[in-house]
Short mmCIF file of C-alpha atoms in Angstrom, two decimals:
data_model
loop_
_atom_site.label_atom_id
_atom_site.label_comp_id
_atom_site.label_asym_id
_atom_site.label_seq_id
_atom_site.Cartn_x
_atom_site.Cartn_y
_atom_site.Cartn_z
CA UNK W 307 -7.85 26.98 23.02
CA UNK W 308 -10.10 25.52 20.58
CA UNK W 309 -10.48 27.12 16.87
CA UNK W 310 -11.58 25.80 13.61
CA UNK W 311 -9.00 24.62 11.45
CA UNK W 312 -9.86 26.57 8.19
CA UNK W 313 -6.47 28.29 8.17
CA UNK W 314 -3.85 25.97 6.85
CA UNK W 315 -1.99 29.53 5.21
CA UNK W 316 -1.16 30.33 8.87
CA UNK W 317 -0.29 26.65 9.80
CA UNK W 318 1.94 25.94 7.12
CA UNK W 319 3.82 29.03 8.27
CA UNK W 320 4.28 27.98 11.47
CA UNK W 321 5.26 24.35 10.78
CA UNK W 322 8.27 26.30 9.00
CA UNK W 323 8.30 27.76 11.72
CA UNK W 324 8.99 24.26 13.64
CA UNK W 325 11.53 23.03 10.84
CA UNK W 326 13.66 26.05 11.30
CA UNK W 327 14.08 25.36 14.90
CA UNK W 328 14.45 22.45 14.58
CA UNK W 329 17.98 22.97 12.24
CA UNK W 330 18.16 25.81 15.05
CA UNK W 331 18.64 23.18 17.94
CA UNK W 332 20.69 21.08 15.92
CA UNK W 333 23.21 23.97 15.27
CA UNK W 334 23.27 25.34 18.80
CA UNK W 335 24.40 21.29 19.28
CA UNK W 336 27.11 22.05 16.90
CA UNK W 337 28.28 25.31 18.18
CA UNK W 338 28.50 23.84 21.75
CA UNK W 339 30.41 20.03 20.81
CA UNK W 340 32.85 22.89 18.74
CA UNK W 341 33.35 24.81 21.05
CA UNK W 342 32.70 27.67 18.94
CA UNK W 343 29.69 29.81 21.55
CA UNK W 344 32.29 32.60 22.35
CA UNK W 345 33.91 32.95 19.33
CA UNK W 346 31.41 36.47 18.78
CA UNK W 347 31.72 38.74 21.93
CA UNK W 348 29.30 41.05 21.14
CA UNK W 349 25.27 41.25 19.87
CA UNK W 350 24.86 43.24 17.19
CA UNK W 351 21.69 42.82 16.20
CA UNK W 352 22.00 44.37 12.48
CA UNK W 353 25.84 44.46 11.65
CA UNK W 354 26.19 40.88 13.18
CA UNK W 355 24.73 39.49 10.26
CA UNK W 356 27.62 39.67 7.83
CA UNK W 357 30.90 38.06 9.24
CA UNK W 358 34.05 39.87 8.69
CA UNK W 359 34.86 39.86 4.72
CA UNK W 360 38.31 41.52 4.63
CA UNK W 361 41.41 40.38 6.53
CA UNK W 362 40.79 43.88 8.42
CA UNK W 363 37.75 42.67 9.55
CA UNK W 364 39.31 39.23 10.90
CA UNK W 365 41.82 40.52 12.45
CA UNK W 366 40.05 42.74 14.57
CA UNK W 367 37.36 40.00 15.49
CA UNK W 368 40.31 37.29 16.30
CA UNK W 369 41.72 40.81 18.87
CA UNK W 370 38.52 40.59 20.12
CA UNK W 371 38.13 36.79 21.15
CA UNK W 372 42.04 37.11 22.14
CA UNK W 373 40.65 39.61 25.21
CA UNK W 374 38.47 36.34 26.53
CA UNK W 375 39.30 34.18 29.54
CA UNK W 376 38.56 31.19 26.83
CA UNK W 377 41.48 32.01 24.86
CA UNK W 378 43.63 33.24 27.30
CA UNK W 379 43.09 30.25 30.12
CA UNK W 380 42.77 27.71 27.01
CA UNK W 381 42.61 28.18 22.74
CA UNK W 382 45.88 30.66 23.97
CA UNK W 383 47.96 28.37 20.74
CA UNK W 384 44.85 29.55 18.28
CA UNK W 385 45.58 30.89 14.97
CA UNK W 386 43.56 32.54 13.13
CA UNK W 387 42.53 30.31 10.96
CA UNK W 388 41.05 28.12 13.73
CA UNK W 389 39.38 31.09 15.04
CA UNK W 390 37.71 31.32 11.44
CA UNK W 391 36.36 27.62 12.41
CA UNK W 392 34.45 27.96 15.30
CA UNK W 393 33.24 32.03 14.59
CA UNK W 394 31.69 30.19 11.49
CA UNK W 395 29.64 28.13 13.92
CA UNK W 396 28.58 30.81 16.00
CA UNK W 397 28.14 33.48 13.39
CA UNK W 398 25.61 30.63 11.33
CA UNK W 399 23.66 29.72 14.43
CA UNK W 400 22.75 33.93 15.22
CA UNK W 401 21.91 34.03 11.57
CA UNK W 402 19.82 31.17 11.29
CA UNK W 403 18.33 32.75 14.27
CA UNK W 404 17.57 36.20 12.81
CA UNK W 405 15.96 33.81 9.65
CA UNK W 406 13.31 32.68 12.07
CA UNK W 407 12.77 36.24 13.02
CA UNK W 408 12.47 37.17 9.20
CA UNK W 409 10.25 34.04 8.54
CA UNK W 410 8.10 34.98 11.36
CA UNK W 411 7.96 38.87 11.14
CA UNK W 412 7.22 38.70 7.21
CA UNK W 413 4.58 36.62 6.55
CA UNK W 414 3.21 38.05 9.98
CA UNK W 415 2.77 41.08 8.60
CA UNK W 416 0.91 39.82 5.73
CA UNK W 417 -1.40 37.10 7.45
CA UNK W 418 -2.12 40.98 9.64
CA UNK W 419 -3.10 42.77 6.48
CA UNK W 420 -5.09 40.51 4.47
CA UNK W 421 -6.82 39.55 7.71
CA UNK W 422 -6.22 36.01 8.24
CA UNK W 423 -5.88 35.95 11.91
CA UNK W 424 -8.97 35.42 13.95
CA UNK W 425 -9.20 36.63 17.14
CA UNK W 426 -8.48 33.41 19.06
CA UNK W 427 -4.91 32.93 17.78
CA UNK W 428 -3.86 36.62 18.86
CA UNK W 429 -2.68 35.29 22.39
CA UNK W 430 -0.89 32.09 20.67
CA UNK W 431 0.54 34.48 18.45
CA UNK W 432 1.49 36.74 21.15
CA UNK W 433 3.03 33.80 23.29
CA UNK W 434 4.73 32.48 20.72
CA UNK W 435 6.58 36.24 19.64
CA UNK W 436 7.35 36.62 23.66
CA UNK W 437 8.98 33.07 23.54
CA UNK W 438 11.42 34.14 20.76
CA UNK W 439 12.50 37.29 22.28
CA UNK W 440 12.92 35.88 25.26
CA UNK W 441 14.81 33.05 23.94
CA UNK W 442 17.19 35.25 22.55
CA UNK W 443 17.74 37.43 25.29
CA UNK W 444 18.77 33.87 27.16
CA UNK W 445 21.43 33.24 24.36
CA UNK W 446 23.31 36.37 24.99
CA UNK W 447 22.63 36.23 28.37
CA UNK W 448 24.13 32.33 28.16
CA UNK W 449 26.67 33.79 26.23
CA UNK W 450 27.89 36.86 28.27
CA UNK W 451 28.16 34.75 31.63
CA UNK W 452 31.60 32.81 29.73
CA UNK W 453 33.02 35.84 28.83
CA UNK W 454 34.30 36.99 32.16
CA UNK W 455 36.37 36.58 34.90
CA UNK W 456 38.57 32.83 34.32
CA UNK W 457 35.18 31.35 32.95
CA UNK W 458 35.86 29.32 29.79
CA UNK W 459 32.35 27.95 29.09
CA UNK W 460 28.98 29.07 29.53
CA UNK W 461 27.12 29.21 32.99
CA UNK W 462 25.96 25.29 32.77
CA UNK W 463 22.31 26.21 34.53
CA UNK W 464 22.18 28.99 31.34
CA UNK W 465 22.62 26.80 29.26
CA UNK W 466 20.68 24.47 30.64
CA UNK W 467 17.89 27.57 29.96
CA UNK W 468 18.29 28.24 26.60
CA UNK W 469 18.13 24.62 25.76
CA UNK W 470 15.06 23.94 27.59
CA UNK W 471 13.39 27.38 26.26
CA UNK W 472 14.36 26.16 22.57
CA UNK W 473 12.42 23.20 22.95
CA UNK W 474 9.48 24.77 24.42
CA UNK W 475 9.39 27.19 21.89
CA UNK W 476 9.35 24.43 19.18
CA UNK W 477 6.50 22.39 21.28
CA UNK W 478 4.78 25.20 21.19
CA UNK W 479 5.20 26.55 17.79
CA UNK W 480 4.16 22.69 16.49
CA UNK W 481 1.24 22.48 18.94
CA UNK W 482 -0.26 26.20 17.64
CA UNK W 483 -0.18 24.47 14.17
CA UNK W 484 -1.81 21.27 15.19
CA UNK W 485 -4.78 23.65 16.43
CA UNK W 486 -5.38 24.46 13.03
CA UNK W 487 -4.92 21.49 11.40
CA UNK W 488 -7.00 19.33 13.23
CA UNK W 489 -10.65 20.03 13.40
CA UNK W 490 -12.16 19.94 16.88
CA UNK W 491 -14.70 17.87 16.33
CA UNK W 492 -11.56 15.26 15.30
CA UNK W 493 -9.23 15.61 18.13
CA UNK W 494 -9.66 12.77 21.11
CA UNK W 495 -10.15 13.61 24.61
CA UNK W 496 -8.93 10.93 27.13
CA UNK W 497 -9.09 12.92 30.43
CA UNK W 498 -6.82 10.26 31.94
CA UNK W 499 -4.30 10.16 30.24
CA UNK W 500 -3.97 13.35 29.82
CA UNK W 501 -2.89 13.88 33.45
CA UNK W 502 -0.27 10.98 32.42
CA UNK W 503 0.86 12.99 29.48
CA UNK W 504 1.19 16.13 31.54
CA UNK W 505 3.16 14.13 34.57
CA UNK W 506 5.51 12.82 31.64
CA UNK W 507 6.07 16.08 29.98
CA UNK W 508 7.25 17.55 33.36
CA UNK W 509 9.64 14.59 33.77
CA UNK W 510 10.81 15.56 30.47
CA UNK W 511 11.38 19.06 31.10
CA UNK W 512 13.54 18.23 33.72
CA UNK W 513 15.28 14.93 32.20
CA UNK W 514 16.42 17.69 29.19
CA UNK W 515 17.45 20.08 31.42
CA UNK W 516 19.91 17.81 33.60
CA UNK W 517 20.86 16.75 30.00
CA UNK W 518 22.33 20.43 29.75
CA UNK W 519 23.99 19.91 33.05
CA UNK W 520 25.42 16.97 32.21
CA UNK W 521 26.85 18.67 28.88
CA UNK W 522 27.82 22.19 30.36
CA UNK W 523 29.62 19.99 33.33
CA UNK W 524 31.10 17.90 31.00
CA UNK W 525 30.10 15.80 33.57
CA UNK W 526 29.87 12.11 31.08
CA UNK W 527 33.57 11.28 31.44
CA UNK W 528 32.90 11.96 35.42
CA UNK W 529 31.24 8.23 35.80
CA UNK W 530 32.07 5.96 32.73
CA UNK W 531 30.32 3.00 33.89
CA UNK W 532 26.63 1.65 33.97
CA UNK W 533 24.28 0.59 35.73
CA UNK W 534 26.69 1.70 38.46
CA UNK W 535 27.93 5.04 39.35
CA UNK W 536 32.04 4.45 39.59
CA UNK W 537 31.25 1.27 41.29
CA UNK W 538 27.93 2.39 43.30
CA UNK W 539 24.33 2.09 42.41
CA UNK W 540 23.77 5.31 45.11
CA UNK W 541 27.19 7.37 45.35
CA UNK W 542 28.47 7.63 49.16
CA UNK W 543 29.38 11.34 48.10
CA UNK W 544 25.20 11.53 47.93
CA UNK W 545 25.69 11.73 51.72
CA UNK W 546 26.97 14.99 51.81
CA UNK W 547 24.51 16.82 49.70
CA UNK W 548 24.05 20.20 50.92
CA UNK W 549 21.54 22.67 49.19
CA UNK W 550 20.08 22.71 46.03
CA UNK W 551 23.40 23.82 43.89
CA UNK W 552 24.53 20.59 44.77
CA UNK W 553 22.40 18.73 42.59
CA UNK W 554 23.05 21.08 39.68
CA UNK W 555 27.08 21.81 39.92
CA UNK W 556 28.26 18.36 41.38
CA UNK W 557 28.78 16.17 38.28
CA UNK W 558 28.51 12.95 40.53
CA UNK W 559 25.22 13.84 41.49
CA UNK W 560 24.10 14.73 38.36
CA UNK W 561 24.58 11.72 37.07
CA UNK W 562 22.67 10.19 39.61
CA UNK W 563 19.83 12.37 39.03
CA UNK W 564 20.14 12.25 35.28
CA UNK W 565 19.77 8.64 35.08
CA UNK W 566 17.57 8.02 38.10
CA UNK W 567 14.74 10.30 36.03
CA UNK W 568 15.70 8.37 33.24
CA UNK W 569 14.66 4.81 34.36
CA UNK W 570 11.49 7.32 36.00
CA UNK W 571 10.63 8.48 32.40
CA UNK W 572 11.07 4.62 30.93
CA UNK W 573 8.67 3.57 33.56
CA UNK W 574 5.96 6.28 33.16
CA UNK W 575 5.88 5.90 29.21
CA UNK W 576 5.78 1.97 29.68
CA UNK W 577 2.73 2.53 31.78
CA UNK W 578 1.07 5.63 29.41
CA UNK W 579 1.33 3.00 26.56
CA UNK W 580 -0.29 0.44 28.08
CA UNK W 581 -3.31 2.48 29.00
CA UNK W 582 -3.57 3.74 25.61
CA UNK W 583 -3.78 0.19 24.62
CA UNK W 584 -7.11 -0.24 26.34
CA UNK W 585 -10.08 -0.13 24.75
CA UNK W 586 -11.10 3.10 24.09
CA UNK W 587 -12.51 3.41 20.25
CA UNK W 588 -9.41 5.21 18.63
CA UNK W 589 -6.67 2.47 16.61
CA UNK W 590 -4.49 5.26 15.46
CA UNK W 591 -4.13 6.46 18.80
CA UNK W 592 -3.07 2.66 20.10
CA UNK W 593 -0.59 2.45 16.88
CA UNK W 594 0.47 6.00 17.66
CA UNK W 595 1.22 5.04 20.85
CA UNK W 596 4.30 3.27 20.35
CA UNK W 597 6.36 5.97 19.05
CA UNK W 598 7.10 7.84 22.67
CA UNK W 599 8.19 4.73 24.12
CA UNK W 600 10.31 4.19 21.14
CA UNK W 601 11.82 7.01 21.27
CA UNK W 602 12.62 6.96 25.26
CA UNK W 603 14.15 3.64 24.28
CA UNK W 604 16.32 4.94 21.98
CA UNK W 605 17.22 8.09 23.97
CA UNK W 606 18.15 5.46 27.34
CA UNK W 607 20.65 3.20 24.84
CA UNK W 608 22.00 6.49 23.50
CA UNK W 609 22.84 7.60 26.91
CA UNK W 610 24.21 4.58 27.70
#
């Protein structure tokens, strides 16, 4: 898509659009290290957004989250005060979530009536609405899969999901706003590394969403040692790998896959950064170059 970028209105609205996600992610982080994502067993759209606000109210909630496997099969010694702690979480992160929808739908509206959309951002804009429906069908759908049978925690390959839809959402969002920011005739076009780019950004898709594994597992404490694997560089149990659920429900081989597209990621970066350190006419692009593989850098030692 290529469009003139002569509507910074629209743009500034949608890099809102990427800070609110952002504090999005960062609370669906909190909800999940809380334990606090089946706290709320229901979606209600409209009355969900006011917790309870009389002890009525609380009690029936707390009789609610009492009928779950989590608190039966383990927060059975909750009172209710505790349950008041992690509802919080849960309660914030839908409501921050129906505050994107309000950010979005309002000045969407608008930007409609005074005209201020040109015809090449009505698919973007499109795209963009789908992904937030869709991402919030996920999160009940992530959510509904702990609340039966002796499940205490979310489906890990859900989760994995609506983690991985998040992010694309905010890429997505932030790239729609860079198209309008950025005149055309300013953007650089290096053909080869954009394959690169593309090849890293589909390691990274799947680095993130072995991430979730590894979190919805609670696979870390599984293998506490590096560069080794309990001892092994290539687990014995790899041996036995049967089917494709093994590589997402085993926490032993998740691990292994986790870091092996780890040191993967490292390599390709290294490599991307050194051909955008060849001559090619554009400084800011070499200087800008060093922030992914600072950032993998960072990611690897905080993994570690």
């Amino acid at each position: 898509m290529k469009m003139e970028a002569s509507s910074r209105p629209v743009a500034i609205w949608l890099l809102t659009g990427v800070a609110m996600v952002i504090i999005q992610i960062a609370l669906g982080g909190i909800t999940r290290l809380t334990g606090s994502g089946l706290s709320i067993t229901e979606w209600n759209v409209v009355t969900g957004a006011l917790p309870p606000l009389t002890a009525a109210d609380w009690a029936v909630e707390f009789a609610k989250y009492q009928q779950t496997p989590q608190f039966r099969l383990l927060n059975f010694d909750f009172t209710l005060q505790e349950f008041k702690y992690i509802f919080f979480w849960e309660w914030f992160h839908r409501f921050w979530a129906r505050l994107i929808g309000v950010v979005f739908i309002v000045p969407f509206i608008y930007f409609l009536w005074t005209r201020q959309f040109k015809s090449a951002m009505i698919r973007p804009l499109l795209i963009l609405f789908l992904l937030g429906a869709l991402q919030g069908a996920v999160g009940w759908i992530m959510v509904a899969s702990g609340l039966t049978g002796d499940a205490i925690y979310v489906k890990p390959t859900r989760l994995a999901l609506h983690f991985v839809l998040a992010l694309g959402l905010l890429s997505y969002t932030f790239w729609f706003a860079l198209q309008l920011l950025v005149p055309v005739d300013q953007r650089i076009s290096l053909p080869t590394v954009r394959k690169r780019v593309f090849f890293i950004l589909g390691l990274l898709v799947l680095q993130l969403a072995y991430g979730a594994f590894m979190a919805g597992h609670k696979a870390a404490t599984a293998a506490p040692t590096w560069p080794d694997i309990n001892g092994q560089l290539v687990p014995d149990l790899l041996n036995n790998a049967s089917g494709m659920l093994f590589w997402i429900e085993n926490k032993i081989a998740i691990h292994f896959v986790h870091r092996g597209l780890a040191y993967i990621l490292l390599i390709a970066v290294v490599l991307m950064t050194l051909k955008l350190h060849q001559p090619h006419g554009s400084r800011w692009l070499q200087r800008a170059a060093w922030f992914p593989i600072s950032l993998v850098l960072v990611q690897v030692l905080l993994g570690i």
